[in-house]
């Protein structure tokens, strides 16, 4: 857990985290490792709401059998850090109630969710779920980069027949689907990787594919469309003493369309070089004190170079995070080249919809009242002297204190736009009904499905990983039961 920001700051070609910068200028990250985002994420685990499950058209009973399968194997109850307790109590103080205790369920109010970190900070990941598989039926290739899915286009409807991939030595391999009835290819390359792979394989908007000299298998204008990233805005709260490090454990599910989360505990020594801001660290691109378009590599380097001049107080305290629940702003993903290892061009258009901006402002106002709540100041011991000292140096230190013009709506809107960073919950690109059907089969071809966050029209729960993992089990059971026939499959 302590290494969260270190992994994301590693931009080498062998890093398990691959940085990408959306055309909006916001730095982001995608996983490049078996287990995907669960290997690099902040660990918070929480289910989707029952209304989300209904909207998705999923079988509720099967969903409720599938979440616990994940939870039993890799999810833990967190040992609540002081900062998280203070935020929990403050959320209740300001009316984000009731208190729903420790629960995976998504309900209005305040709760403590699960985590894939053990008490000692050791991470569990989705890759461990493979341990439940029958090893005789499973081959796992790591460092295998899929270049494209191949098709037999002779029939009426193209049929996926295999994939071409490169191994760690750059050698190309072509593999074919078994001839067995029901054999299929599942693409689970995530919200960036799956639309990218479909496009590379010839499924997408004809004009765009032709520009890249890719043979068109299916002309589908929706591939890569509807990309969204829930904007994150944070407020730094300095404290007199060090606060224990924590990622996300508490969440406030408000009726204003924002989720309030928190992170804390940065520098552990008096050496400011060692200091960082956890999931809001400038070093990982979360440089929130300058507007997105100005967040260049040089600006990040500049922050690193000046770090030793930053007062130590700027690293004592924590953040309160505001995530927009269901952004209405949408963007798109387009290929820049045909190298699957390169990032495509991704645009999220943060806050291009006025309702998103309005909800962000509401969220900042909730944070303002939260920080002023009696519980918060008592539990945390916010020190007015330190706060005052930091107020005028927030830009230098990459920390956002609550803007002084808190009653000025216009400037709060600007604050939202200028300080937007990511919580890495981007989704879309292969929407259900547009690119895949309700059974996640890719429209217009046989024997190919996409199953991951690219199919989401909105991010599930307050944080998505629980539902992405649940979907794997859910679809696995559904397909197996369908194949075996209900009567023969009661124990599946
Ligand atoms: C830094 C960070 C923090 C986060 N914090 C949280 C959190 O606290 N709680 C939470 O619920 N969610 C969190 N998330 C989000 C969550 O991890 C993701 O939503 C989730 O992992 C998405 O799952 P996915 O299967 O859609 O895609 P991914 O997890 O991105 O998996 C895609 C996989 O496909 C592989 N891949 C891509 N292209 C290819 C190719 N061409 N060939 C072969 N393999 C390929 C990748 O290596 C990767 O393993 C966080 C994400 C990040 C990045």
Short mmCIF file of C-alpha atoms and ligand atoms in Angstrom, two decimals:
data_model
loop_
_atom_site.label_atom_id
_atom_site.label_comp_id
_atom_site.label_asym_id
_atom_site.label_seq_id
_atom_site.Cartn_x
_atom_site.Cartn_y
_atom_site.Cartn_z
CA UNK A 1 0.00 0.00 0.00
CA UNK A 2 2.85 2.38 0.89
CA UNK A 3 4.25 1.90 -2.62
CA UNK A 4 1.10 2.96 -4.44
CA UNK A 5 2.56 6.21 -5.79
CA UNK A 6 5.99 4.67 -6.47
CA UNK A 7 4.50 2.16 -8.93
CA UNK A 8 2.57 4.87 -10.74
CA UNK A 9 5.59 7.18 -10.87
CA UNK A 10 7.66 4.51 -12.65
CA UNK A 11 7.41 5.47 -16.31
CA UNK A 12 10.00 2.96 -17.59
CA UNK A 13 9.02 0.59 -20.40
CA UNK A 14 8.98 -2.32 -17.94
CA UNK A 15 6.72 -0.61 -15.41
CA UNK A 16 3.46 -2.40 -14.60
CA UNK A 17 1.79 0.97 -14.93
CA UNK A 18 1.58 2.63 -18.34
CA UNK A 19 1.07 6.38 -18.16
CA UNK A 20 -1.20 8.04 -20.69
CA UNK A 21 -2.18 11.67 -20.97
CA UNK A 22 -5.63 12.38 -22.35
CA UNK A 23 -5.91 15.16 -24.91
CA UNK A 24 -7.54 17.12 -22.06
CA UNK A 25 -4.08 17.27 -20.46
CA UNK A 26 -4.92 15.07 -17.45
CA UNK A 27 -2.27 12.45 -16.62
CA UNK A 28 -3.71 8.98 -16.24
CA UNK A 29 -2.55 5.37 -15.87
CA UNK A 30 -3.44 1.97 -17.31
CA UNK A 31 -2.23 -1.36 -16.00
CA UNK A 32 0.24 -3.47 -17.99
CA UNK A 33 0.30 -6.66 -15.96
CA UNK A 34 -1.63 -9.86 -15.30
CA UNK A 35 -4.41 -8.83 -12.92
CA UNK A 36 -4.81 -5.41 -14.55
CA UNK A 37 -5.78 -2.41 -12.46
CA UNK A 38 -6.10 -4.50 -9.28
CA UNK A 39 -2.27 -4.71 -9.26
CA UNK A 40 -1.75 -0.93 -9.16
CA UNK A 41 -4.95 0.54 -7.78
CA UNK A 42 -5.90 2.08 -4.43
CA UNK A 43 -7.59 -1.15 -3.33
CA UNK A 44 -11.01 0.14 -2.28
CA UNK A 45 -13.66 -2.52 -2.85
CA UNK A 46 -17.36 -1.76 -3.02
CA UNK A 47 -20.28 -3.21 -4.99
CA UNK A 48 -22.62 -1.58 -7.50
CA UNK A 49 -26.07 -0.47 -6.35
CA UNK A 50 -29.00 -2.81 -6.94
CA UNK A 51 -30.47 -0.21 -9.32
CA UNK A 52 -27.24 -0.35 -11.35
CA UNK A 53 -27.57 -4.15 -11.54
CA UNK A 54 -31.18 -3.77 -12.74
CA UNK A 55 -30.20 -1.15 -15.34
CA UNK A 56 -27.46 -3.44 -16.62
CA UNK A 57 -30.08 -6.15 -17.12
CA UNK A 58 -28.10 -8.65 -15.03
CA UNK A 59 -29.60 -11.60 -13.17
CA UNK A 60 -29.62 -10.27 -9.59
CA UNK A 61 -29.41 -13.69 -7.97
CA UNK A 62 -26.36 -14.61 -10.00
CA UNK A 63 -24.78 -11.21 -9.31
CA UNK A 64 -25.27 -11.78 -5.58
CA UNK A 65 -23.60 -15.18 -5.86
CA UNK A 66 -20.71 -13.78 -7.88
CA UNK A 67 -19.57 -10.89 -5.66
CA UNK A 68 -18.97 -13.16 -2.61
CA UNK A 69 -16.85 -15.49 -4.78
CA UNK A 70 -14.43 -12.58 -5.27
CA UNK A 71 -14.73 -11.33 -1.70
CA UNK A 72 -13.92 -14.68 -0.07
CA UNK A 73 -10.67 -14.86 -1.97
CA UNK A 74 -9.15 -11.40 -2.03
CA UNK A 75 -11.14 -8.81 -0.05
CA UNK A 76 -10.52 -7.69 3.54
CA UNK A 77 -12.09 -5.47 6.15
CA UNK A 78 -9.78 -2.47 6.62
CA UNK A 79 -8.26 -1.38 9.90
CA UNK A 80 -9.60 2.14 9.89
CA UNK A 81 -6.94 4.87 9.86
CA UNK A 82 -7.47 7.98 11.99
CA UNK A 83 -7.99 10.17 8.91
CA UNK A 84 -10.66 7.84 7.56
CA UNK A 85 -12.43 7.80 10.95
CA UNK A 86 -12.40 11.60 11.05
CA UNK A 87 -13.85 11.83 7.54
CA UNK A 88 -16.48 9.22 8.44
CA UNK A 89 -17.55 11.20 11.52
CA UNK A 90 -17.47 14.51 9.68
CA UNK A 91 -19.60 13.12 6.84
CA UNK A 92 -22.23 12.15 9.41
CA UNK A 93 -21.91 15.58 11.05
CA UNK A 94 -22.77 17.29 7.76
CA UNK A 95 -25.72 15.03 7.04
CA UNK A 96 -24.34 12.38 4.67
CA UNK A 97 -26.29 9.80 6.60
CA UNK A 98 -27.25 7.23 7.79
CA UNK A 99 -24.10 5.44 8.85
CA UNK A 100 -24.22 2.09 7.08
CA UNK A 101 -21.23 0.65 8.95
CA UNK A 102 -18.78 -1.69 7.22
CA UNK A 103 -20.48 -2.90 4.10
CA UNK A 104 -19.82 -3.70 0.45
CA UNK A 105 -23.32 -2.47 -0.43
CA UNK A 106 -23.97 0.80 -2.21
CA UNK A 107 -26.46 2.84 -0.17
CA UNK A 108 -26.91 6.56 0.41
CA UNK A 109 -25.06 7.68 3.52
CA UNK A 110 -21.62 7.05 4.92
CA UNK A 111 -19.87 3.70 5.04
CA UNK A 112 -16.60 1.88 5.34
CA UNK A 113 -15.90 -0.37 2.37
CA UNK A 114 -13.65 -3.36 1.75
CA UNK A 115 -10.08 -3.39 0.54
CA UNK A 116 -7.84 -5.75 -1.40
CA UNK A 117 -5.00 -4.83 0.99
CA UNK A 118 -4.37 -6.98 4.03
CA UNK A 119 -3.85 -5.26 7.38
CA UNK A 120 -0.06 -5.39 6.86
CA UNK A 121 -0.42 -3.57 3.54
CA UNK A 122 0.04 -6.63 1.32
CA UNK A 123 -1.98 -6.40 -1.88
CA UNK A 124 -4.21 -9.12 -3.28
CA UNK A 125 -5.10 -9.01 -6.96
CA UNK A 126 -7.49 -10.35 -9.57
CA UNK A 127 -4.69 -12.63 -10.81
CA UNK A 128 -5.17 -14.72 -7.63
CA UNK A 129 -8.68 -15.62 -8.78
CA UNK A 130 -7.01 -17.85 -11.37
CA UNK A 131 -6.21 -20.20 -8.50
CA UNK A 132 -9.86 -21.33 -8.63
CA UNK A 133 -9.51 -22.47 -12.21
CA UNK A 134 -8.87 -26.02 -13.34
CA UNK A 135 -5.15 -25.90 -14.25
CA UNK A 136 -5.64 -28.67 -16.82
CA UNK A 137 -7.84 -26.32 -18.83
CA UNK A 138 -5.75 -23.23 -18.49
CA UNK A 139 -2.59 -21.78 -20.02
CA UNK A 140 -1.58 -18.30 -18.91
CA UNK A 141 0.88 -16.37 -21.04
CA UNK A 142 2.41 -13.31 -19.48
CA UNK A 143 4.30 -10.64 -21.48
CA UNK A 144 2.09 -11.63 -24.41
CA UNK A 145 0.88 -8.56 -26.24
CA UNK A 146 -2.08 -9.15 -28.51
CA UNK A 147 -1.72 -7.31 -31.80
CA UNK A 148 -5.08 -8.21 -33.28
CA UNK A 149 -7.91 -10.69 -33.47
CA UNK A 150 -8.04 -12.55 -36.78
CA UNK A 151 -11.22 -13.39 -38.68
CA UNK A 152 -12.53 -15.74 -41.31
CA UNK A 153 -14.47 -13.33 -43.52
CA UNK A 154 -15.71 -15.82 -46.08
CA UNK A 155 -19.16 -16.36 -44.61
CA UNK A 156 -22.07 -13.90 -44.26
CA UNK A 157 -20.85 -12.79 -40.87
CA UNK A 158 -17.10 -12.67 -40.04
CA UNK A 159 -15.97 -15.33 -37.57
CA UNK A 160 -13.14 -14.74 -35.08
CA UNK A 161 -10.62 -17.51 -35.57
CA UNK A 162 -7.62 -16.57 -33.45
CA UNK A 163 -5.22 -13.88 -32.33
CA UNK A 164 -1.77 -12.68 -33.26
CA UNK A 165 0.44 -11.78 -30.32
CA UNK A 166 4.05 -10.86 -29.64
CA UNK A 167 6.01 -12.47 -26.82
CA UNK A 168 8.51 -10.75 -24.53
CA UNK A 169 11.26 -11.16 -27.12
CA UNK A 170 9.17 -9.49 -29.80
CA UNK A 171 8.52 -12.77 -31.62
CA UNK A 172 5.16 -12.97 -33.37
CA UNK A 173 2.82 -15.92 -32.81
CA UNK A 174 -0.51 -16.78 -34.34
CA UNK A 175 -2.88 -18.96 -32.34
CA UNK A 176 -6.23 -20.39 -33.39
CA UNK A 177 -9.48 -21.08 -31.59
CA UNK A 178 -10.27 -24.72 -31.03
CA UNK A 179 -12.82 -26.15 -33.48
CA UNK A 180 -14.95 -27.23 -30.51
CA UNK A 181 -18.51 -25.89 -30.57
CA UNK A 182 -18.89 -22.80 -28.41
CA UNK A 183 -15.21 -21.78 -28.55
CA UNK A 184 -14.89 -18.03 -28.30
CA UNK A 185 -12.36 -15.26 -27.83
CA UNK A 186 -12.85 -12.94 -24.86
CA UNK A 187 -11.22 -9.54 -24.99
CA UNK A 188 -10.69 -8.03 -21.52
CA UNK A 189 -8.09 -5.39 -22.24
CA UNK A 190 -9.81 -2.63 -20.29
CA UNK A 191 -11.43 0.64 -21.31
CA UNK A 192 -8.38 1.77 -23.27
CA UNK A 193 -7.13 -1.62 -24.48
CA UNK A 194 -10.40 -3.20 -25.67
CA UNK A 195 -11.61 -0.47 -28.06
CA UNK A 196 -7.99 -0.13 -29.20
CA UNK A 197 -7.78 -3.87 -29.95
CA UNK A 198 -11.12 -3.93 -31.78
CA UNK A 199 -9.96 -1.04 -33.95
CA UNK A 200 -6.63 -2.76 -34.65
CA UNK A 201 -8.60 -5.87 -35.62
CA UNK A 202 -10.76 -4.01 -38.14
CA UNK A 203 -13.89 -3.34 -36.06
CA UNK A 204 -14.69 0.35 -35.87
CA UNK A 205 -15.54 3.45 -37.90
CA UNK A 206 -14.67 2.61 -41.52
CA UNK A 207 -13.10 5.99 -42.32
CA UNK A 208 -10.82 5.90 -39.28
CA UNK A 209 -9.74 2.33 -40.04
CA UNK A 210 -8.97 3.15 -43.66
CA UNK A 211 -6.84 6.11 -42.57
CA UNK A 212 -4.70 3.62 -40.66
CA UNK A 213 -4.65 1.12 -43.54
CA UNK A 214 -6.54 -1.43 -41.45
CA UNK A 215 -8.80 -3.80 -43.41
CA UNK A 216 -12.39 -3.26 -42.34
CA UNK A 217 -14.06 -6.33 -40.84
CA UNK A 218 -17.12 -4.52 -39.42
CA UNK A 219 -17.96 -0.85 -39.91
CA UNK A 220 -19.15 0.23 -36.45
CA UNK A 221 -19.05 3.96 -35.73
CA UNK A 222 -19.51 3.40 -31.98
CA UNK A 223 -16.17 1.68 -31.24
CA UNK A 224 -14.12 4.08 -29.10
CA UNK A 225 -17.10 6.37 -28.47
CA UNK A 226 -18.67 7.31 -25.12
CA UNK A 227 -15.33 7.42 -23.26
CA UNK A 228 -15.73 8.89 -19.79
CA UNK A 229 -13.51 9.51 -16.81
CA UNK A 230 -15.11 10.56 -13.53
CA UNK A 231 -13.39 13.82 -12.64
CA UNK A 232 -11.65 13.98 -9.27
CA UNK A 233 -11.06 17.18 -7.35
CA UNK A 234 -9.23 17.21 -4.05
CA UNK A 235 -8.77 19.53 -1.11
CA UNK A 236 -5.68 19.30 1.07
CA UNK A 237 -6.09 19.71 4.82
CA UNK A 238 -2.84 20.37 6.65
CA UNK A 239 -2.42 19.03 10.19
CA UNK A 240 -0.09 19.79 13.07
CA UNK A 241 1.10 16.22 13.40
CA UNK A 242 1.75 13.41 10.99
CA UNK A 243 -1.27 11.38 10.00
CA UNK A 244 -1.03 7.65 9.40
CA UNK A 245 -0.94 6.75 5.69
CA UNK A 246 -4.21 5.57 4.18
CA UNK A 247 -5.62 5.23 0.68
CA UNK A 248 -9.42 4.91 0.51
CA UNK A 249 -11.49 3.25 3.27
CA UNK A 250 -14.44 5.55 3.97
CA UNK A 251 -16.95 6.88 1.45
CA UNK A 252 -19.85 9.30 1.60
CA UNK A 253 -22.53 8.49 -0.98
CA UNK A 254 -24.35 11.81 -1.28
CA UNK A 255 -27.64 12.68 -2.95
CA UNK A 256 -25.85 15.48 -4.84
CA UNK A 257 -24.27 13.10 -7.35
CA UNK A 258 -20.80 13.12 -5.82
CA UNK A 259 -18.90 10.59 -3.75
CA UNK A 260 -16.64 11.84 -0.97
CA UNK A 261 -13.54 9.76 -0.26
CA UNK A 262 -10.24 10.44 1.50
CA UNK A 263 -6.53 9.66 1.57
CA UNK A 264 -3.81 10.62 4.04
CA UNK A 265 -0.35 10.27 5.47
CA UNK A 266 2.53 11.28 3.34
CA UNK A 267 6.06 12.21 4.37
CA UNK A 268 7.35 9.87 7.07
CA UNK A 269 10.61 11.66 7.81
CA UNK A 270 11.83 15.21 8.13
CA UNK A 271 13.38 14.87 4.70
CA UNK A 272 11.08 16.56 2.21
CA UNK A 273 12.57 14.50 -0.67
CA UNK A 274 10.91 11.45 0.88
CA UNK A 275 7.60 13.24 0.97
CA UNK A 276 4.73 12.68 -1.39
CA UNK A 277 0.99 13.19 -1.49
CA UNK A 278 -0.11 9.58 -2.00
CA UNK A 279 -2.76 9.32 -4.67
CA UNK A 280 -2.65 13.07 -5.23
CA UNK A 281 1.13 13.18 -5.83
CA UNK A 282 2.42 15.53 -8.51
CA UNK A 283 5.05 12.91 -9.39
CA UNK A 284 2.34 10.61 -10.75
CA UNK A 285 0.85 13.41 -12.83
CA UNK A 286 -1.76 14.52 -10.31
CA UNK A 287 -0.36 18.03 -10.58
CA UNK A 288 -3.52 19.82 -9.63
CA UNK A 289 -2.37 23.35 -9.00
CA UNK A 290 -1.97 24.21 -12.64
CA UNK A 291 -4.68 23.74 -15.28
CA UNK A 292 -4.57 20.42 -17.16
CA UNK A 293 -3.16 21.73 -20.45
CA UNK A 294 -0.16 23.20 -18.61
CA UNK A 295 0.73 19.90 -16.92
CA UNK A 296 3.68 19.01 -19.09
CA UNK A 297 6.50 16.58 -18.31
CA UNK A 298 8.63 19.68 -17.62
CA UNK A 299 6.11 20.98 -15.10
CA UNK A 300 6.24 17.66 -13.24
CA UNK A 301 10.04 17.63 -13.35
CA UNK A 302 10.04 21.20 -12.10
CA UNK A 303 7.91 20.17 -9.13
CA UNK A 304 10.37 17.33 -8.36
CA UNK A 305 13.35 19.69 -8.61
CA UNK A 306 11.79 22.20 -6.23
CA UNK A 307 10.59 19.63 -3.74
CA UNK A 308 13.31 20.22 -1.18
CA UNK A 309 12.26 23.89 -0.91
CA UNK A 310 8.71 23.02 0.01
CA UNK A 311 7.94 23.43 3.71
CA UNK A 312 7.54 20.13 5.48
CA UNK A 313 4.06 21.18 6.67
CA UNK A 314 2.87 20.80 3.10
CA UNK A 315 3.27 17.05 3.50
CA UNK A 316 1.53 16.71 6.85
CA UNK A 317 -2.18 16.09 6.57
CA UNK A 318 -4.57 14.50 4.16
CA UNK A 319 -6.89 14.97 1.24
CA UNK A 320 -10.62 14.88 0.95
CA UNK A 321 -11.57 13.69 -2.51
CA UNK A 322 -14.65 14.48 -4.52
CA UNK A 323 -15.53 12.11 -7.35
CA UNK A 324 -18.32 13.00 -9.75
CA UNK A 325 -20.61 9.95 -9.72
CA UNK A 326 -22.03 9.91 -13.25
CA UNK A 327 -20.45 12.46 -15.56
CA UNK A 328 -22.53 13.52 -18.55
CA UNK A 329 -19.47 14.78 -20.43
CA UNK A 330 -18.30 12.25 -22.99
CA UNK A 331 -15.29 11.82 -25.21
CA UNK A 332 -13.72 9.35 -27.57
CA UNK A 333 -10.73 7.14 -28.32
CA UNK A 334 -8.91 7.07 -31.66
CA UNK A 335 -5.85 5.24 -32.91
CA UNK A 336 -2.71 7.28 -33.50
CA UNK A 337 -0.82 4.36 -35.00
CA UNK A 338 -1.13 0.58 -35.29
CA UNK A 339 1.24 -0.31 -32.46
CA UNK A 340 -0.87 -1.99 -29.72
CA UNK A 341 1.74 -1.05 -27.11
CA UNK A 342 1.32 2.67 -27.76
CA UNK A 343 -1.50 4.65 -26.21
CA UNK A 344 -4.31 5.71 -28.50
CA UNK A 345 -5.55 9.33 -28.36
CA UNK A 346 -8.15 9.54 -25.60
CA UNK A 347 -10.37 12.54 -24.90
CA UNK A 348 -12.71 12.76 -21.92
CA UNK A 349 -13.94 16.37 -22.25
CA UNK A 350 -14.07 16.84 -18.46
CA UNK A 351 -16.79 19.32 -17.38
CA UNK A 352 -17.92 20.02 -20.93
CA UNK A 353 -21.46 19.37 -19.68
CA UNK A 354 -22.67 22.18 -17.37
CA UNK A 355 -24.42 19.74 -15.02
CA UNK A 356 -21.06 18.11 -14.23
CA UNK A 357 -19.63 21.47 -13.24
CA UNK A 358 -22.65 22.24 -11.08
CA UNK A 359 -22.25 18.95 -9.21
CA UNK A 360 -18.53 19.50 -8.75
CA UNK A 361 -19.25 22.85 -7.09
CA UNK A 362 -21.79 21.15 -4.80
CA UNK A 363 -19.10 18.63 -3.86
CA UNK A 364 -16.58 21.32 -2.97
CA UNK A 365 -19.21 22.92 -0.75
CA UNK A 366 -19.76 19.59 1.02
CA UNK A 367 -16.00 19.31 1.62
CA UNK A 368 -15.93 22.85 2.98
CA UNK A 369 -18.59 22.08 5.56
CA UNK A 370 -16.95 18.76 6.33
CA UNK A 371 -13.61 20.38 7.19
CA UNK A 372 -15.36 22.86 9.46
CA UNK A 373 -17.35 20.17 11.28
CA UNK A 374 -16.62 19.79 14.98
CA UNK A 375 -15.71 16.12 14.65
CA UNK A 376 -13.17 16.75 11.96
CA UNK A 377 -11.35 19.57 13.71
CA UNK A 378 -11.36 17.68 17.02
CA UNK A 379 -10.30 14.29 15.62
CA UNK A 380 -7.62 15.66 13.34
CA UNK A 381 -6.59 18.77 15.16
CA UNK A 382 -6.47 21.09 12.15
CA UNK A 383 -4.04 23.77 13.09
CA UNK A 384 -5.12 27.27 12.08
CA UNK A 385 -1.58 28.60 12.13
CA UNK A 386 -0.37 25.90 9.72
CA UNK A 387 -3.39 26.32 7.50
CA UNK A 388 -2.76 30.07 7.32
CA UNK A 389 0.91 29.50 6.53
CA UNK A 390 0.02 27.15 3.71
CA UNK A 391 -2.80 29.17 2.25
CA UNK A 392 -0.50 31.37 0.26
CA UNK A 393 1.86 28.71 -0.92
CA UNK A 394 -0.46 26.03 -2.21
CA UNK A 395 0.65 26.36 -5.83
CA UNK A 396 4.30 25.84 -4.97
CA UNK A 397 3.48 22.77 -2.92
CA UNK A 398 0.95 21.18 -5.30
CA UNK A 399 -1.77 21.27 -2.72
CA UNK A 400 -5.24 22.64 -3.09
CA UNK A 401 -6.66 24.22 -0.04
CA UNK A 402 -10.28 25.32 -0.20
CA UNK A 403 -10.37 28.41 -2.43
CA UNK A 404 -10.77 31.62 -0.46
CA UNK A 405 -13.60 32.78 -2.71
CA UNK A 406 -15.81 29.94 -1.53
CA UNK A 407 -19.05 31.92 -1.97
CA UNK A 408 -18.27 32.86 -5.52
CA UNK A 409 -19.85 30.15 -7.70
CA UNK A 410 -18.05 31.25 -10.85
CA UNK A 411 -14.64 30.89 -9.30
CA UNK A 412 -15.54 27.52 -7.82
CA UNK A 413 -16.45 26.35 -11.30
CA UNK A 414 -13.07 27.53 -12.51
CA UNK A 415 -11.47 25.81 -9.52
CA UNK A 416 -13.14 22.53 -10.59
CA UNK A 417 -11.85 22.87 -14.15
CA UNK A 418 -8.34 23.95 -13.19
CA UNK A 419 -7.75 21.35 -10.49
CA UNK A 420 -9.31 18.32 -12.16
CA UNK A 421 -7.31 15.11 -11.82
CA UNK A 422 -8.33 11.48 -12.21
CA UNK A 423 -9.43 8.68 -9.91
CA UNK A 424 -8.67 6.28 -12.80
CA UNK A 425 -12.26 5.07 -13.20
CA UNK A 426 -12.36 5.71 -16.94
CA UNK A 427 -14.79 3.52 -18.83
CA UNK A 428 -16.64 3.16 -22.15
CA UNK A 429 -15.52 2.63 -25.72
CA UNK A 430 -17.39 -0.67 -26.25
CA UNK A 431 -20.87 0.13 -24.93
CA UNK A 432 -23.54 -2.52 -24.54
CA UNK A 433 -26.10 -2.08 -27.31
CA UNK A 434 -23.63 -0.24 -29.55
CA UNK A 435 -20.51 -2.40 -29.79
CA UNK A 436 -21.51 -5.51 -27.84
CA UNK A 437 -24.90 -7.06 -27.14
CA UNK A 438 -26.33 -7.79 -23.68
CA UNK A 439 -24.43 -11.07 -23.78
CA UNK A 440 -21.21 -9.07 -24.44
CA UNK A 441 -20.88 -10.60 -27.91
CA UNK A 442 -19.32 -8.15 -30.36
CA UNK A 443 -22.03 -7.05 -32.80
CA UNK A 444 -21.56 -8.09 -36.40
CA UNK A 445 -19.14 -10.98 -35.82
CA UNK A 446 -19.23 -14.50 -34.41
CA UNK A 447 -17.17 -15.96 -31.56
CA UNK A 448 -15.90 -12.73 -30.00
CA UNK A 449 -16.92 -11.06 -26.75
CA UNK A 450 -15.66 -8.05 -24.80
CA UNK A 451 -15.97 -8.19 -21.03
CA UNK A 452 -14.51 -5.37 -18.95
CA UNK A 453 -14.91 -1.69 -18.04
CA UNK A 454 -15.09 -0.66 -21.69
CA UNK A 455 -18.68 -1.92 -21.77
CA UNK A 456 -19.85 0.37 -18.93
CA UNK A 457 -22.06 3.38 -19.67
CA UNK A 458 -21.44 4.52 -16.10
CA UNK A 459 -18.90 3.48 -13.52
CA UNK A 460 -20.47 0.99 -11.05
CA UNK A 461 -20.60 1.65 -7.30
CA UNK A 462 -18.42 4.35 -5.83
CA UNK A 463 -15.37 2.51 -7.24
CA UNK A 464 -15.57 -0.03 -10.04
CA UNK A 465 -13.17 -2.92 -9.44
CA UNK A 466 -15.61 -5.07 -7.42
CA UNK A 467 -18.06 -5.08 -10.30
CA UNK A 468 -15.43 -5.70 -12.99
CA UNK A 469 -14.25 -8.79 -11.07
CA UNK A 470 -17.80 -9.88 -10.30
CA UNK A 471 -18.64 -9.71 -14.03
CA UNK A 472 -15.91 -12.24 -14.80
CA UNK A 473 -17.42 -14.79 -12.43
CA UNK A 474 -20.98 -13.86 -13.43
CA UNK A 475 -20.40 -14.36 -17.16
CA UNK A 476 -18.33 -17.48 -16.53
CA UNK A 477 -21.22 -19.06 -14.62
CA UNK A 478 -23.82 -17.83 -17.07
CA UNK A 479 -22.03 -19.22 -20.10
CA UNK A 480 -21.20 -22.52 -18.40
CA UNK A 481 -24.80 -22.96 -17.29
CA UNK A 482 -26.07 -22.14 -20.76
CA UNK A 483 -23.66 -24.60 -22.32
CA UNK A 484 -24.45 -27.42 -19.95
CA UNK A 485 -28.17 -26.78 -19.86
CA UNK A 486 -29.89 -25.83 -16.62
CA UNK A 487 -30.65 -29.30 -15.34
CA UNK A 488 -27.14 -30.62 -15.71
CA UNK A 489 -25.53 -27.58 -14.13
CA UNK A 490 -27.07 -27.08 -10.71
CA UNK A 491 -23.69 -27.31 -8.99
CA UNK A 492 -21.79 -25.05 -11.33
C1 LIG B 1 -4.11 3.91 -10.16
C2 LIG B 1 -5.48 3.32 -10.11
C3 LIG B 1 -6.20 3.35 -8.91
C4 LIG B 1 -7.48 2.80 -8.85
N1 LIG B 1 -8.11 2.68 -7.63
C5 LIG B 1 -9.23 1.94 -7.54
C6 LIG B 1 -9.81 1.62 -6.28
O1 LIG B 1 -9.31 1.96 -5.21
N2 LIG B 1 -10.96 0.90 -6.27
C7 LIG B 1 -11.58 0.48 -7.42
O2 LIG B 1 -12.64 -0.12 -7.34
N3 LIG B 1 -11.05 0.76 -8.61
C8 LIG B 1 -9.87 1.44 -8.71
N4 LIG B 1 -9.30 1.65 -9.92
C9 LIG B 1 -10.03 1.23 -11.13
C10 LIG B 1 -9.97 -0.26 -11.38
O3 LIG B 1 -8.71 -0.81 -11.08
C11 LIG B 1 -10.33 -0.47 -12.86
O4 LIG B 1 -11.60 0.09 -13.08
C12 LIG B 1 -10.37 -1.93 -13.24
O5 LIG B 1 -9.11 -2.53 -13.03
C13 LIG B 1 -10.76 -2.05 -14.71
O6 LIG B 1 -10.71 -3.39 -15.08
P1 LIG B 1 -10.66 -3.83 -16.59
O7 LIG B 1 -10.62 -5.31 -16.60
O8 LIG B 1 -11.72 -3.12 -17.33
O9 LIG B 1 -9.28 -3.26 -17.17
P2 LIG B 1 -7.80 -3.36 -16.62
O10 LIG B 1 -7.78 -3.62 -15.16
O11 LIG B 1 -7.11 -2.15 -17.14
O12 LIG B 1 -7.21 -4.66 -17.33
C14 LIG B 1 -6.86 -4.70 -18.67
C15 LIG B 1 -5.78 -5.74 -18.86
O13 LIG B 1 -5.60 -5.96 -20.25
C16 LIG B 1 -4.20 -6.03 -20.53
N5 LIG B 1 -4.05 -5.61 -21.94
C17 LIG B 1 -4.39 -4.45 -22.52
N6 LIG B 1 -4.11 -4.47 -23.84
C18 LIG B 1 -3.58 -5.69 -24.09
C19 LIG B 1 -3.08 -6.34 -25.27
N7 LIG B 1 -3.10 -5.73 -26.47
N8 LIG B 1 -2.59 -7.60 -25.15
C20 LIG B 1 -2.57 -8.25 -23.96
N9 LIG B 1 -3.04 -7.69 -22.81
C21 LIG B 1 -3.53 -6.42 -22.89
C22 LIG B 1 -3.56 -5.09 -19.53
O14 LIG B 1 -2.22 -5.46 -19.29
C23 LIG B 1 -4.43 -5.35 -18.29
O15 LIG B 1 -3.94 -6.43 -17.56
C24 LIG B 1 -8.04 2.23 -10.02
C25 LIG B 1 -7.33 2.19 -11.21
C26 LIG B 1 -6.05 2.72 -11.27
C27 LIG B 1 -5.28 2.66 -12.57
#
